[in-house]
Coordinates of C-alpha atoms in Angstrom, one line a residue:
X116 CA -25.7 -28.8 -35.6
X117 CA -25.8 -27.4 -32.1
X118 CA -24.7 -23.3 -32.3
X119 CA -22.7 -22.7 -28.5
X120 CA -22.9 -19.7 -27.3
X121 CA -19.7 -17.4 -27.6
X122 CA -17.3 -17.8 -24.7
X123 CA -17.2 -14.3 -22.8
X124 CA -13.3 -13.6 -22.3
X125 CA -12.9 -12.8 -18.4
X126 CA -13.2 -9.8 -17.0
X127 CA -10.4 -7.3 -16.0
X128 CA -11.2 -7.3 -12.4
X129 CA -9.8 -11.0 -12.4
X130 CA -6.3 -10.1 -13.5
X131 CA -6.3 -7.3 -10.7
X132 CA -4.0 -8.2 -8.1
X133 CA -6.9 -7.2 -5.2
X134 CA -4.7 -5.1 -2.7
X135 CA -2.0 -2.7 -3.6
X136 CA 0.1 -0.4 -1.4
X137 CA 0.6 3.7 -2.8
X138 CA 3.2 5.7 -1.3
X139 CA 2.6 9.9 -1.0
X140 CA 5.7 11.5 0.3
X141 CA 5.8 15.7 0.9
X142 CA 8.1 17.5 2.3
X143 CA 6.8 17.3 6.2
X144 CA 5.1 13.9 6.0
X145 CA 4.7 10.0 4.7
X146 CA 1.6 8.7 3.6
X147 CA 0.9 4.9 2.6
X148 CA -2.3 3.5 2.2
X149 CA -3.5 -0.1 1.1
X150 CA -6.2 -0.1 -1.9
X151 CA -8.8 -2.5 -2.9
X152 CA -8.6 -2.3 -6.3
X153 CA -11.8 -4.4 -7.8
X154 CA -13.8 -1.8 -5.1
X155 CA -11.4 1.2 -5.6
X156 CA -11.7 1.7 -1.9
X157 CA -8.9 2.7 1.2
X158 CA -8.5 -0.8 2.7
X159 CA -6.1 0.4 5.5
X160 CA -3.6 3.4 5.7
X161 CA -1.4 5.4 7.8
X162 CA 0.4 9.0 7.5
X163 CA 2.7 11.1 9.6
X164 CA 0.2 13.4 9.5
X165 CA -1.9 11.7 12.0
X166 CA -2.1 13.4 15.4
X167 CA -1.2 10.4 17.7
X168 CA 1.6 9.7 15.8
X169 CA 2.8 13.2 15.1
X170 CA 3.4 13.5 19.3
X171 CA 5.6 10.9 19.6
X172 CA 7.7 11.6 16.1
X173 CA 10.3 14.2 16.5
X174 CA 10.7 14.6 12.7
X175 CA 7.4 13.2 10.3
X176 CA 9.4 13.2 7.4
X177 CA 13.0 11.0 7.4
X178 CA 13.8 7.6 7.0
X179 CA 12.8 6.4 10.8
X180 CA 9.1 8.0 10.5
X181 CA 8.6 6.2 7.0
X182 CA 9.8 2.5 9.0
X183 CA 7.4 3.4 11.7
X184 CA 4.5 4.4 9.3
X185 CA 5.6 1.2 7.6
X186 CA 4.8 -1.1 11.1
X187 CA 1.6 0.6 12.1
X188 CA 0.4 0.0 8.1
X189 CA 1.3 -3.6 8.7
X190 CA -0.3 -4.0 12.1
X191 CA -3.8 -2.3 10.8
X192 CA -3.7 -4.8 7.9
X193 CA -3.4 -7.8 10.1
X194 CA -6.1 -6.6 12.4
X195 CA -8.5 -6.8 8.9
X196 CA -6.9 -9.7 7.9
X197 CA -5.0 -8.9 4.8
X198 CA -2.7 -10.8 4.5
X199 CA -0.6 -9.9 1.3
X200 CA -0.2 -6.7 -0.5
X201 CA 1.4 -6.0 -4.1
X202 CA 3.2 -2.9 -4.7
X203 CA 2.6 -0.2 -7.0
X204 CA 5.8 2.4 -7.3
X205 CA 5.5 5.4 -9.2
X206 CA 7.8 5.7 -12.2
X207 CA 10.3 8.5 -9.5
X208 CA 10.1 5.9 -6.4
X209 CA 13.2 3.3 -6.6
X210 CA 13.4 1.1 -3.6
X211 CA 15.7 2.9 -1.6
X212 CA 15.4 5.2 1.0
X213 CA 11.9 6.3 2.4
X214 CA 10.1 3.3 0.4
X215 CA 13.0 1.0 1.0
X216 CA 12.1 1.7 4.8
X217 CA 8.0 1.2 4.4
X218 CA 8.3 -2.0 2.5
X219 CA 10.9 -3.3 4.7
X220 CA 8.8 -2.8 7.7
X221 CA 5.6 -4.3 6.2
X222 CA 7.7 -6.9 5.3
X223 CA 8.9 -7.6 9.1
X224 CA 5.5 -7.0 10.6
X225 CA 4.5 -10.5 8.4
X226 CA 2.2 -8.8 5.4
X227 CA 3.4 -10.8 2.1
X228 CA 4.1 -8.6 -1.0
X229 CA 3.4 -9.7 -4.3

């Protein structure tokens, strides 16, 4: 009688979806960033805060700045070839507004969400 060795269940880095977009918003700026969750490291992100794009925003906190950081989020993850995000909303965030804007313009730029 042959004794198998026991069958190790997977690991939970397997059932992690492996990029996933976090949205910060204050009352001056919007932050998003794209996070590679098996490495818990910043894939790509992009803020209001930033200096290049704080000169040609008028305001760094409505609707229009989160589309924009939304497009420039997009266009840094196809430059590092990341194809598709999933989306992790904070129990406060519906999609409307602000986020309806950044996902909307990832969306448009070609990034997938999951």
């Amino acid at each position: 009688m042959v004794i198998r060795p026991p069958v190790r269940p997977p690991t939970v880095t397997e059932f992690l979806k492996p990029y996933v977009l976090k949205l910060h918003f204050t009352n001056k700026f919007v932050h998003a960033q794209v996070i590679h969750s098996p490495s818990a490291t910043v894939a790509a992100a992009a803020s209001s805060q930033e200096r290049a794009l704080r000169l040609n925003m008028g305001i760094t906190r409505d609707v229009a700045a989160a589309a924009k950081i939304g497009k420039i989020l997009g266009e840094r993850l196809l430059i590092k070839n990341i194809p598709a995000v999933s989306i992790f909303l904070k129990r406060e965030q519906r999609y409307h507004g602000k986020v309806k804007a950044v996902i909307d313009s990832l969306r448009d730029v070609g990034v997938k969400l999951l």
